[in-house]
XYZ file of C-alpha atoms in Angstrom:
751
model
C 0.004 0.230 0.008
C 1.759 3.506 -1.005
C 2.471 5.869 2.025
C 0.339 9.265 2.315
C 3.650 10.760 1.064
C 2.947 8.572 -2.300
C 6.578 7.238 -2.685
C 6.525 4.276 -2.747
C 9.720 2.401 -5.238
C 8.182 -0.304 -8.035
C 9.128 -3.327 -7.799
C 8.267 -4.662 -10.937
C 7.887 -2.637 -14.510
C 5.153 -5.096 -17.134
C 6.403 -4.773 -20.503
C 3.661 -2.754 -21.352
C 4.763 0.223 -19.714
C 8.485 -0.565 -20.285
C 6.781 0.093 -23.961
C 5.440 3.830 -22.912
C 8.556 4.897 -20.984
C 10.255 3.946 -24.239
C 8.327 5.706 -26.358
C 8.596 8.745 -23.945
C 12.402 9.003 -24.227
C 12.346 8.859 -28.026
C 9.458 11.823 -27.725
C 11.789 14.406 -25.514
C 15.436 12.319 -26.471
C 16.458 15.844 -28.120
C 15.978 17.620 -24.733
C 18.897 17.318 -22.068
C 18.248 16.098 -18.571
C 18.543 17.662 -15.772
C 20.432 21.134 -16.681
C 17.450 23.696 -16.246
C 15.435 21.961 -13.310
C 15.429 23.897 -11.049
C 17.068 21.670 -8.244
C 14.412 23.353 -5.583
C 11.758 21.795 -6.561
C 10.197 17.609 -7.650
C 7.434 16.135 -9.001
C 5.502 12.969 -7.509
C 3.243 10.754 -9.774
C 0.487 12.857 -9.804
C 1.831 15.595 -11.111
C 1.729 17.834 -8.276
C 5.247 19.999 -7.960
C 7.435 19.804 -4.426
C 9.978 21.210 -3.244
C 12.473 19.065 -2.431
C 13.498 21.271 1.029
C 10.690 21.246 2.469
C 10.474 19.143 6.042
C 6.757 17.417 6.684
C 5.698 18.385 10.357
C 1.856 18.268 12.088
C -0.910 17.404 10.728
C -1.096 21.143 8.822
C 1.860 22.876 7.654
C 2.454 26.352 5.352
C 4.142 25.835 2.194
C 7.720 27.079 2.775
C 7.203 24.820 5.807
C 8.516 27.218 8.659
C 4.851 26.897 10.188
C 3.001 24.472 11.641
C 0.666 23.108 13.561
C -0.392 19.428 15.248
C -3.979 18.839 16.801
C -6.057 16.263 18.371
C -9.078 15.077 16.560
C -12.131 14.165 19.581
C -15.647 14.325 18.747
C -15.991 13.680 15.013
C -19.130 13.992 12.888
C -20.030 13.580 8.715
C -18.408 16.737 8.323
C -17.467 18.362 11.235
C -15.153 17.356 14.262
C -13.570 19.196 17.673
C -9.731 19.877 16.798
C -8.866 20.134 20.634
C -5.415 21.059 21.682
C -4.577 23.027 19.293
C -0.938 24.683 19.254
C 0.918 26.755 16.636
C 4.696 26.515 16.484
C 7.386 28.679 14.480
C 10.178 25.922 13.300
C 10.867 24.482 16.886
C 9.126 27.380 19.125
C 5.510 27.153 19.898
C 3.717 30.888 19.829
C 0.105 29.975 20.913
C -1.831 27.648 21.950
C -6.240 26.926 21.896
C -7.602 24.428 23.357
C -10.553 24.124 21.230
C -9.997 24.885 17.450
C -13.086 27.168 15.136
C -13.222 24.425 12.393
C -12.430 21.260 11.770
C -9.732 21.989 9.370
C -7.270 25.345 8.444
C -4.849 27.097 6.221
C -0.995 28.320 7.288
C 0.060 30.698 5.711
C 3.750 31.846 4.978
C 3.463 35.059 7.660
C 2.050 32.368 10.288
C -1.596 33.805 10.194
C -4.033 30.754 10.422
C -7.405 30.583 8.348
C -9.929 27.946 10.352
C -12.547 26.192 8.054
C -15.823 26.163 10.187
C -17.950 23.607 8.372
C -20.688 23.528 10.973
C -23.622 24.731 8.497
C -22.798 22.689 5.842
C -26.020 21.110 5.390
C -26.958 24.538 4.012
C -24.013 25.420 1.835
C -21.939 27.223 4.673
C -18.826 27.696 5.501
C -17.288 30.257 8.394
C -13.675 31.128 7.844
C -12.035 32.643 11.264
C -8.798 34.303 10.825
C -5.707 34.346 13.565
C -2.664 36.440 13.804
C 0.442 34.575 14.272
C 0.260 35.964 18.330
C -3.011 33.867 18.387
C -5.400 37.287 18.344
C -8.715 36.528 16.615
C -8.159 38.962 13.400
C -12.058 38.892 11.458
C -14.650 35.708 10.628
C -15.925 35.233 7.519
C -18.917 33.480 6.582
C -18.763 31.834 2.902
C -21.932 30.689 1.186
C -20.925 27.495 -1.609
C -17.069 28.075 -1.278
C -15.025 25.430 -3.147
C -11.666 27.807 -3.679
C -9.053 28.561 -0.848
C -5.431 29.444 -0.244
C -2.659 31.913 1.030
C -1.020 34.584 -1.064
C 3.074 33.464 -1.560
C 4.288 35.528 1.193
C 0.862 34.677 3.578
C -0.607 37.901 3.874
C -3.420 37.722 1.754
C -6.099 35.373 1.484
C -8.730 33.766 -1.513
C -11.734 32.281 -1.275
C -14.008 31.368 -4.172
C -17.680 30.205 -5.189
C -20.125 30.590 -8.176
C -20.541 34.516 -6.779
C -17.243 35.649 -7.020
C -13.851 35.310 -5.958
C -13.076 36.655 -2.561
C -9.493 38.573 -1.699
C -9.374 38.539 2.481
C -6.830 40.894 4.509
C -7.685 39.415 7.211
C -5.011 42.347 8.768
C -6.967 44.530 7.863
C -10.907 42.979 7.631
C -10.641 43.674 4.067
C -12.611 42.066 1.116
C -12.278 42.526 -2.778
C -15.175 41.013 -4.514
C -13.540 39.538 -8.234
C -15.046 37.382 -10.965
C -16.582 34.321 -10.431
C -13.647 31.734 -11.471
C -11.986 27.654 -11.886
C -8.928 28.149 -10.847
C -6.861 31.715 -9.638
C -3.430 32.505 -8.433
C -1.694 35.654 -6.645
C 1.962 37.526 -7.785
C 4.699 36.491 -5.109
C 4.710 40.302 -4.531
C 0.204 39.706 -3.714
C 0.006 43.463 -5.737
C -1.931 41.121 -8.777
C -4.321 38.521 -9.110
C -5.096 35.842 -11.657
C -8.725 34.290 -12.648
C -9.214 31.216 -15.205
C -12.015 30.937 -16.371
C -13.386 28.494 -18.551
C -11.920 30.242 -21.969
C -10.083 32.958 -20.878
C -7.652 34.728 -18.025
C -7.765 37.925 -16.336
C -5.330 39.765 -14.940
C -6.473 42.241 -11.614
C -4.633 44.311 -9.438
C -7.663 44.794 -7.002
C -11.159 45.562 -8.463
C -9.409 47.043 -11.923
C -8.176 44.272 -14.924
C -5.089 44.676 -15.863
C -5.393 42.117 -19.075
C -7.869 39.678 -20.195
C -7.172 37.106 -22.680
C -8.928 34.711 -25.004
C -7.509 30.782 -24.095
C -10.154 28.698 -24.785
C -8.858 26.189 -22.424
C -12.823 25.523 -21.074
C -11.740 23.390 -18.309
C -8.552 25.131 -17.158
C -6.874 22.624 -14.440
C -4.263 25.569 -13.019
C -3.444 28.727 -13.461
C -0.280 31.132 -12.110
C 1.475 34.805 -12.147
C 4.170 36.193 -11.438
C 4.861 40.381 -11.882
C 8.487 40.204 -12.367
C 8.555 38.332 -15.171
C 4.699 39.959 -16.615
C 4.147 36.650 -17.409
C 1.012 34.705 -16.981
C 0.300 30.251 -17.381
C -2.589 28.781 -18.056
C -3.292 24.690 -18.329
C -5.419 22.466 -18.522
C -5.226 18.731 -19.115
C -2.702 18.879 -22.857
C -2.677 22.715 -23.586
C -0.033 24.453 -21.755
C -0.543 28.342 -23.023
C 1.890 31.243 -21.364
C 0.948 35.585 -21.703
C 3.091 38.325 -21.277
C 0.127 40.260 -19.265
C 2.267 44.313 -19.988
C 2.082 43.529 -24.075
C -0.383 41.080 -24.658
C 1.422 39.422 -26.106
C 1.293 35.020 -26.336
C 4.633 33.285 -25.396
C 3.805 29.908 -24.843
C 1.357 27.480 -26.874
C 2.278 23.747 -25.838
C 0.797 20.647 -26.373
C 1.402 17.149 -25.201
C 0.612 13.517 -26.421
C -0.420 10.303 -25.899
C -1.464 9.756 -22.360
C 1.076 12.471 -20.536
C -1.470 15.767 -19.211
C -0.845 18.868 -17.500
C -0.908 19.198 -13.232
C 0.653 22.043 -12.161
C 2.759 25.116 -12.940
C 4.910 27.407 -11.026
C 6.920 30.906 -12.708
C 10.353 30.479 -11.888
C 13.585 32.877 -12.721
C 11.191 33.667 -15.755
C 11.278 29.832 -16.951
C 7.186 28.098 -16.344
C 8.470 24.607 -14.275
C 5.307 22.304 -14.954
C 4.329 19.173 -13.681
C 3.088 16.792 -15.992
C 0.950 13.400 -14.690
C 1.996 9.983 -16.953
C -0.786 7.409 -16.858
C -0.529 3.530 -17.595
C -2.956 -0.047 -16.464
C 0.198 -0.027 -14.794
C 1.143 2.780 -13.281
C 1.544 6.389 -13.260
C 4.360 8.420 -12.670
C 5.951 12.457 -12.250
C 7.120 14.196 -15.309
C 9.171 17.112 -14.566
C 9.382 19.944 -17.822
C 10.860 23.373 -18.292
C 9.644 25.754 -20.743
C 11.521 29.129 -21.403
C 9.787 32.680 -22.091
C 9.795 31.220 -26.261
C 7.879 27.949 -25.190
C 10.793 26.096 -25.951
C 11.812 22.934 -23.918
C 14.478 23.567 -21.825
C 14.773 20.348 -19.934
C 13.055 17.484 -19.060
C 13.121 14.827 -15.463
C 11.262 12.269 -14.874
C 10.173 11.850 -11.034
C 8.619 9.662 -9.090
C 7.000 6.668 -10.491
C 3.757 5.199 -8.326
C 2.662 1.521 -9.058
C -1.039 1.751 -7.345
C -1.368 -1.499 -4.859
C -3.461 -3.993 -6.835
C -6.932 -5.628 -5.159
C -6.556 -8.011 -2.594
C -7.344 -11.031 -2.547
C -9.069 -11.572 -6.119
C -7.009 -10.746 -9.245
C -5.441 -8.173 -10.083
C -6.420 -7.846 -13.617
C -10.612 -7.739 -13.352
C -12.095 -5.544 -15.523
C -14.983 -7.300 -14.871
C -18.545 -4.870 -13.567
C -21.078 -5.803 -11.326
C -24.341 -7.671 -13.411
C -27.039 -5.847 -11.225
C -24.944 -3.088 -9.821
C -21.262 -1.450 -8.950
C -18.037 -3.381 -6.807
C -17.268 -1.495 -3.852
C -14.703 1.018 -4.616
C -12.121 -0.696 -2.232
C -10.523 -3.841 -2.499
C -11.502 -6.757 -2.625
C -13.969 -5.078 -4.760
C -16.269 -7.929 -4.105
C -16.913 -7.148 0.032
C -19.380 -4.457 1.977
C -17.768 -2.279 4.584
C -19.147 -0.557 7.282
C -21.585 2.302 6.836
C -21.351 4.711 9.590
C -23.826 7.212 8.422
C -26.271 6.153 6.121
C -28.524 8.216 3.229
C -30.914 10.662 4.407
C -30.581 9.933 7.571
C -31.516 12.241 10.225
C -28.627 14.440 11.930
C -28.542 16.991 14.051
C -26.204 20.286 14.645
C -26.953 22.247 17.610
C -30.507 23.350 16.963
C -30.396 22.559 13.040
C -31.226 18.914 11.551
C -30.502 17.572 8.060
C -30.384 14.180 5.891
C -27.115 13.011 5.105
C -26.326 12.994 1.548
C -24.682 9.369 0.940
C -22.812 7.087 2.429
C -20.436 7.740 4.807
C -17.609 4.162 5.438
C -15.483 3.894 7.420
C -11.877 3.143 6.185
C -8.350 2.631 7.415
C -6.739 5.487 7.403
C -4.411 6.031 4.019
C -7.053 3.087 2.296
C -7.459 3.135 -1.724
C -10.005 3.932 -4.150
C -11.298 2.364 -6.923
C -13.691 3.798 -9.142
C -16.704 1.803 -9.480
C -17.283 2.381 -13.030
C -15.676 4.297 -16.221
C -15.881 7.737 -17.328
C -14.602 11.275 -16.958
C -13.573 12.833 -14.338
C -15.547 15.874 -13.934
C -14.093 17.933 -10.680
C -11.376 17.401 -8.223
C -12.183 20.680 -5.294
C -12.662 21.055 -1.829
C -15.057 22.287 0.159
C -12.688 24.214 2.522
C -9.017 22.256 4.268
C -7.385 19.117 2.941
C -9.597 16.998 5.031
C -12.121 17.035 2.006
C -10.751 16.743 -1.009
C -12.989 15.289 -3.258
C -13.633 14.145 -7.071
C -16.242 13.337 -8.805
C -16.468 10.688 -12.559
C -19.412 10.622 -14.916
C -20.163 8.768 -18.183
C -19.645 10.497 -20.576
C -17.008 13.732 -21.597
C -19.701 16.054 -22.848
C -21.961 18.892 -21.328
C -25.359 18.245 -20.946
C -27.527 15.452 -17.483
C -25.573 13.226 -15.979
C -25.430 11.144 -12.916
C -21.749 9.902 -12.214
C -20.329 8.872 -8.901
C -18.240 11.025 -5.835
C -16.221 10.212 -3.990
C -14.783 12.408 -0.628
C -12.240 12.983 1.339
C -9.302 12.057 -0.385
C -5.760 13.029 0.374
C -5.275 16.055 -2.089
C -1.706 14.728 -2.593
C -2.544 11.331 -3.537
C -4.867 12.335 -5.789
C -4.910 10.273 -8.950
C -6.534 12.084 -11.694
C -7.393 16.237 -12.187
C -10.458 17.762 -14.836
C -11.027 15.762 -18.381
C -8.897 12.387 -17.499
C -10.201 8.801 -18.363
C -10.397 6.907 -16.118
C -10.722 2.900 -16.187
C -12.778 0.707 -13.564
C -10.730 0.041 -10.974
C -7.973 2.342 -11.182
C -6.731 4.328 -8.567
C -7.923 7.119 -7.607
C -5.936 8.315 -4.176
C -6.081 7.652 -0.471
C -9.188 7.748 2.299
C -7.548 11.409 5.253
C -6.979 10.431 8.434
C -11.038 11.702 9.935
C -9.939 10.634 13.400
C -6.917 9.617 14.898
C -7.866 5.566 14.740
C -9.914 5.635 10.973
C -10.492 7.901 7.773
C -14.041 7.669 5.889
C -15.234 7.937 2.371
C -18.563 10.327 1.578
C -19.487 8.182 -1.519
C -23.150 8.774 -3.628
C -24.061 9.590 -7.184
C -24.542 13.486 -8.757
C -25.786 14.822 -11.137
C -24.680 17.833 -12.626
C -24.042 19.540 -16.260
C -21.013 21.083 -18.162
C -17.467 19.829 -18.926
C -16.558 20.742 -15.632
C -18.534 20.441 -12.083
C -19.107 23.238 -9.856
C -20.608 22.642 -6.281
C -21.583 26.010 -6.661
C -23.435 26.753 -8.893
C -26.622 25.608 -7.864
C -26.281 22.572 -10.735
C -25.016 19.884 -7.866
C -27.969 16.882 -7.519
C -27.982 14.383 -5.216
C -29.476 11.172 -7.791
C -30.480 8.371 -4.897
C -29.475 5.813 -2.625
C -25.848 4.492 -3.320
C -26.284 1.031 -1.380
C -29.367 0.260 -4.063
C -26.326 0.050 -6.665
C -23.403 -1.711 -4.196
C -22.457 -4.911 -4.811
C -22.366 -7.552 -3.073
C -24.871 -6.528 0.436
C -24.454 -9.639 2.159
C -26.418 -8.105 5.255
C -28.833 -10.481 6.738
C -29.540 -8.283 10.185
C -33.127 -7.595 10.325
C -34.160 -3.615 11.503
C -35.757 -3.099 14.482
C -38.247 -1.127 15.941
C -38.208 0.480 19.563
C -40.227 1.846 22.020
C -40.724 5.747 21.059
C -41.577 5.917 25.428
C -41.120 4.046 27.496
C -45.097 3.020 27.989
C -45.720 3.534 24.472
C -43.813 1.743 21.483
C -45.360 4.466 19.153
C -45.581 7.856 19.411
C -49.036 9.472 18.389
C -48.965 13.409 18.667
C -51.280 16.036 17.057
C -50.540 16.758 13.620
C -47.336 18.876 13.830
C -47.747 19.728 16.525
C -45.571 18.601 20.196
C -49.385 17.739 21.505
C -48.721 14.011 22.187
C -51.370 12.013 22.755
C -52.607 8.609 25.305
C -52.589 5.486 23.043
C -56.162 4.961 24.010
C -57.460 8.790 23.884
C -56.821 8.905 19.918
C -58.479 12.107 18.637
C -58.715 14.428 15.784
C -56.060 14.194 13.060
C -52.697 13.036 14.498
C -49.524 11.822 13.405
C -47.867 8.777 14.007
C -44.332 8.120 15.028
C -41.822 4.990 15.110
C -38.485 4.864 16.647
C -37.132 1.853 13.470
C -33.217 1.118 12.827
C -31.177 -0.903 10.967
C -27.741 -2.663 11.037
C -25.704 -3.012 7.656
C -22.908 -5.768 7.819
C -21.106 -5.443 10.043
C -21.826 -1.480 11.394
C -22.068 -1.483 14.981
C -23.807 1.771 14.526
C -27.429 2.328 14.420
C -29.198 3.460 10.965
C -33.013 4.065 9.034
C -34.471 1.386 7.896
C -34.593 1.941 3.994
C -38.482 1.117 3.585
C -41.203 1.720 6.149
C -44.981 0.515 5.444
C -47.628 0.933 7.726
C -51.248 -0.073 7.959
C -54.565 0.018 10.346
C -57.116 -2.712 11.599
C -59.770 -2.193 13.454
C -59.817 -4.084 15.709
C -63.595 -4.226 16.255
C -65.159 -4.526 13.016
C -61.996 -7.302 11.986
C -61.285 -5.348 8.606
C -58.386 -2.166 7.680
C -59.290 1.286 8.646
C -56.282 2.240 6.663
C -54.844 -0.153 3.395
C -50.911 -0.728 3.534
C -49.068 2.150 2.716
C -45.501 3.498 2.289
C -44.349 5.894 4.776
C -40.925 6.021 3.205
C -38.207 4.522 1.546
C -34.768 5.839 1.658
C -33.917 6.785 -1.609
C -34.783 9.923 -2.529
C -33.385 12.216 -5.504
C -32.609 16.016 -5.110
C -32.448 17.127 -8.788
C -30.925 20.184 -7.296
C -28.751 20.589 -3.789
C -31.143 21.773 -2.558
C -29.513 22.528 1.098
C -32.053 25.462 2.430
C -34.538 23.143 2.321
C -32.538 20.253 3.833
C -33.402 21.275 7.003
C -37.588 21.139 5.616
C -37.189 17.978 4.123
C -35.274 16.377 7.304
C -39.173 16.935 9.570
C -40.892 15.798 6.759
C -39.145 12.290 7.214
C -38.362 12.761 10.305
C -39.718 13.673 13.772
C -38.017 16.523 15.446
C -38.946 18.927 18.676
C -36.993 18.683 22.374
C -38.617 15.443 23.677
C -37.758 13.858 20.217
C -34.401 15.537 19.042
C -32.365 13.842 16.367
C -29.319 11.473 17.104
C -25.567 12.591 17.570
C -23.046 11.398 15.204
C -20.322 9.249 17.004
C -22.620 6.677 19.459
C -23.832 3.883 18.121
C -27.066 3.780 19.811
C -29.293 6.235 17.789
C -32.661 7.020 17.703
C -34.442 8.510 14.906
C -38.160 8.791 15.138
C -39.518 7.955 11.579
C -43.175 10.165 10.349
C -45.231 7.503 9.135
C -48.433 9.828 8.114
C -46.592 13.217 6.233
C -46.909 10.295 2.944
C -48.925 10.234 0.283
C -48.145 6.715 0.029
C -45.598 7.291 -3.358
C -41.799 7.513 -3.495
C -41.092 11.441 -4.041
C -41.061 13.967 -1.283
C -43.275 16.923 -1.202
C -43.443 19.490 1.760
C -46.882 19.567 0.993
C -47.907 15.823 2.340
C -46.201 18.177 6.415
C -50.362 18.351 6.854
C -50.939 14.745 5.772
C -52.138 12.460 8.479
C -54.458 9.940 10.372
C -57.490 11.521 10.700
C -59.128 9.915 13.462
C -62.927 11.494 12.827
C -62.694 9.846 9.149
C -63.665 6.372 11.492
C -65.288 5.020 13.789
C -64.430 5.239 18.075
C -63.315 2.650 18.932
C -59.706 -0.231 19.511
C -57.726 0.050 16.790
C -54.437 -1.479 15.796
C -51.622 0.056 14.128
C -49.476 -2.367 11.892
C -45.900 -1.153 11.034
C -43.164 -3.132 8.370
C -39.323 -2.516 8.426
C -37.465 -2.933 5.669
C -34.315 -3.214 4.925
C -32.685 -3.619 0.979
C -31.659 -6.697 2.010
C -34.576 -8.115 2.096
C -34.261 -8.493 6.204
C -37.288 -7.359 8.133
C -39.074 -7.538 10.456
C -42.827 -6.564 12.250
C -44.909 -4.529 14.876
C -48.160 -2.917 16.314
C -49.265 -1.508 19.091
C -53.703 -1.115 19.631
C -54.811 2.653 20.751
C -58.854 3.620 21.265
C -59.793 6.590 18.795
C -61.926 8.948 20.895
C -63.698 11.497 19.477
C -67.231 12.002 20.302
C -66.915 12.769 23.713
C -64.614 15.643 22.492
C -66.355 17.194 19.907
C -67.348 20.075 22.219
C -63.673 19.642 23.014
C -62.440 20.956 19.885
C -64.625 22.707 19.213
C -64.329 24.679 15.366
C -61.968 27.988 16.774
C -58.782 28.844 16.119
C -57.927 30.530 19.421
C -59.217 26.822 22.091
C -57.526 26.901 25.333
C -55.909 23.053 24.757
C -53.968 21.345 27.811
C -49.836 22.660 27.935
C -47.126 22.046 29.919
C -45.818 25.390 28.950
C -42.188 25.609 30.492
C -39.706 24.646 32.307
C -36.766 25.816 33.909
C -33.819 25.679 34.193
C -33.014 22.991 31.723
C -30.814 21.247 32.498
C -31.245 21.578 36.533
C -29.373 20.436 39.144
C -32.063 20.649 42.212
C -35.672 22.005 42.204
C -37.297 23.908 38.952
C -40.204 25.945 37.843
C -42.960 23.915 35.840
C -45.554 26.720 34.044
C -48.964 24.427 32.587
C -52.104 26.184 30.988
C -55.669 23.740 31.552
C -58.821 24.217 29.212
C -61.279 23.850 30.932
C -61.857 23.334 34.958
C -61.064 19.198 35.993
C -59.307 16.422 37.583
C -55.103 17.412 36.434
C -52.498 14.974 37.050
C -48.735 15.782 36.485
C -46.231 13.285 37.496
C -42.489 13.147 36.295
C -41.601 9.227 35.344
C -38.303 7.443 34.583
C -36.745 6.621 31.575
C -38.480 3.579 32.558
C -42.294 5.311 32.661
C -41.720 3.986 35.632
C -43.153 7.169 38.158
C -40.690 8.768 40.557
C -42.618 12.284 41.983
C -46.484 13.144 41.618
C -46.133 16.653 41.399
C -50.500 17.665 40.928
C -53.618 15.513 41.535
C -56.668 16.998 41.746
C -59.188 19.195 40.751
C -57.451 22.275 39.526
C -59.383 25.604 37.590
C -59.217 26.901 33.733
C -56.155 28.763 33.339
C -52.584 28.545 33.605
C -50.989 27.527 36.443
C -47.301 26.521 38.306
C -45.444 24.979 40.704
C -41.815 24.102 42.404
C -40.140 20.910 41.658
C -37.943 19.766 44.076
C -35.544 16.646 42.891
C -34.392 16.026 46.624
C -33.822 12.225 46.373
C -33.921 11.628 42.187
C -30.492 10.612 40.935
C -29.582 12.440 38.014
C -30.430 11.026 34.134
C -33.629 12.100 31.854
C -37.292 12.253 33.428
C -40.239 13.206 31.939
C -42.676 15.620 32.641
C -46.815 14.428 31.864
C -49.651 16.165 32.374
C -52.894 14.668 31.882
C -56.378 16.262 31.795
C -59.529 14.435 31.033
C -58.398 12.947 26.996
C -56.149 15.736 26.832
C -52.451 14.960 27.406
C -49.056 17.130 27.349
C -45.323 15.805 28.825
C -42.364 16.630 28.154
C -38.226 15.405 29.370
C -36.707 17.674 31.434
C -32.336 16.568 32.755
C -31.587 16.428 36.239
C -27.913 17.264 36.859
C -26.340 16.856 40.182
């Protein structure tokens, strides 16, 4: 297996590889090797240029290696990590420490500035960048929407962040932000005075907001752009074409085209020369090539760099090229082996007070695990959403600009990525390696996406989610059945008034209600509770032995999102799942999770419509009496389980209480404070009309541990102090009853 740096020595070279190698030597046989190659640069097997003299330090470092940071990963979600025990160093000197960093990843500049990237609202397409000085002083914070271009300037005093809305050039010391045109790639000059922007078919050179130079290039998918003030030079390259211009007089100086399997990956401008990082790929290996051109385009030197033999698949033939008949193989070798599923497609997850639907599969892997293509195609994007932990690539089946569905592979080590936009990839080709996500393991975010264009952009409003990847991955050897667990200790399912937080007792169901079920699944060897793929329900009138509600699909977690509907994920989340203070979304890392599925927010088809929030079980449409709710949970492999709960519909006695007025008072637990509490808390409640009222405190096993109120109460509001003396720390439920009315809330006692 390759190490993270990609330095793997070749032990054998196939005859086909040797022929390609010899053809390259013939192609460049008139070039003197190494004579003009800068001694400070070398090239990786994927064509990225690196400095020979920069030491590797810590977890993140500046480009020149002078500044570096160390930290420890504590809790981690799908896109968010807690970085603790953060320390910034200059060479061997400690500059400052921070107990918890304000972000999940970071950039360090050559001037010692630190830019923390906080993706806590990534589900809404938003990250916030927090800038700190080399002394540890907070300079500014910048919220960014749909950003996918990031980087410090060479001197390290400016920072660029780009999206389809434009490129923002940030001066953290002054707080000044300059807005420029949107670009696919950008670069700062060595003195930070100008910025080069590579757009489809053209290049701009700007000073501040003023355009100094603009030229048509014809390069629709530029991979890299570089600019120099000292040489008045701007260079841009796509897959096989390198162009360079003098932006002082507008002349085109260089037009260089590669042949065969050689492609441009990187550029540097060094002392008036253009140093290009080139990648040469074959079926057996990939190898870097460093080429040097002068201002006239004359090739001065070329040098072959590191060669990488991608690791052979474990446990099956190295030459395997057959795709699964009815799906795709797993993206790791051996390709016929399931991997641990950490987070599921459309899984309900929470950040602070927000929640959203997880758009893909998160698969746990060893750190540095090689990733392979599950289908052949053309690379459509290689980008990061902020920091080295968020690099990803997407591969579609066709090269055109039309709409297509392709596979997204996210959380790859940047230096290991083996391809760039426009490259052709075959089935089982090596793509890169998985980053370190926690101290002990990595993970890949894997999903099918849909987009249009020669280059797919995360930030243009077209990035769609196509469906559940587990439906296509083969094989699926899952044999574990889903389970249906009690929602409350005394009630297997929960029944609440439609789109409200008012819960009813199973023996007193009336009006329009939502039915809520807690169901979980385990996929393969995963120890994490996941939502089941499919839920169905039906209701039987026990007294008449007939169907009251025919069997209906409640959910099938394979909904497509035709565009990156980040602003709607929270709305869709509460369409599929119940979310309130009593039934909150689960946290990320625990194995035990709580998914509360709303069965009744569905018209029975596989489409999501936010209007379905208003759907419910209309108990007034059936006679009063005893009913049985049946629920079936199934997974993709066909494992299933069933459960049921009896309810009593009681509408007739409540007809007067229901009324038609929207201002009718209802039974409510108005609030508890403080919560969590240490010893005592005040409880406020409201009674709609005079009558017998019972207010009790229950533990998580459903046992009543304290009776606070019992007896006749007048209509209106009341309050009392709950003294928890003698009770242990933990979660408790306050439950208020008044005739057929029922309300409850949760509180936490912390000693």
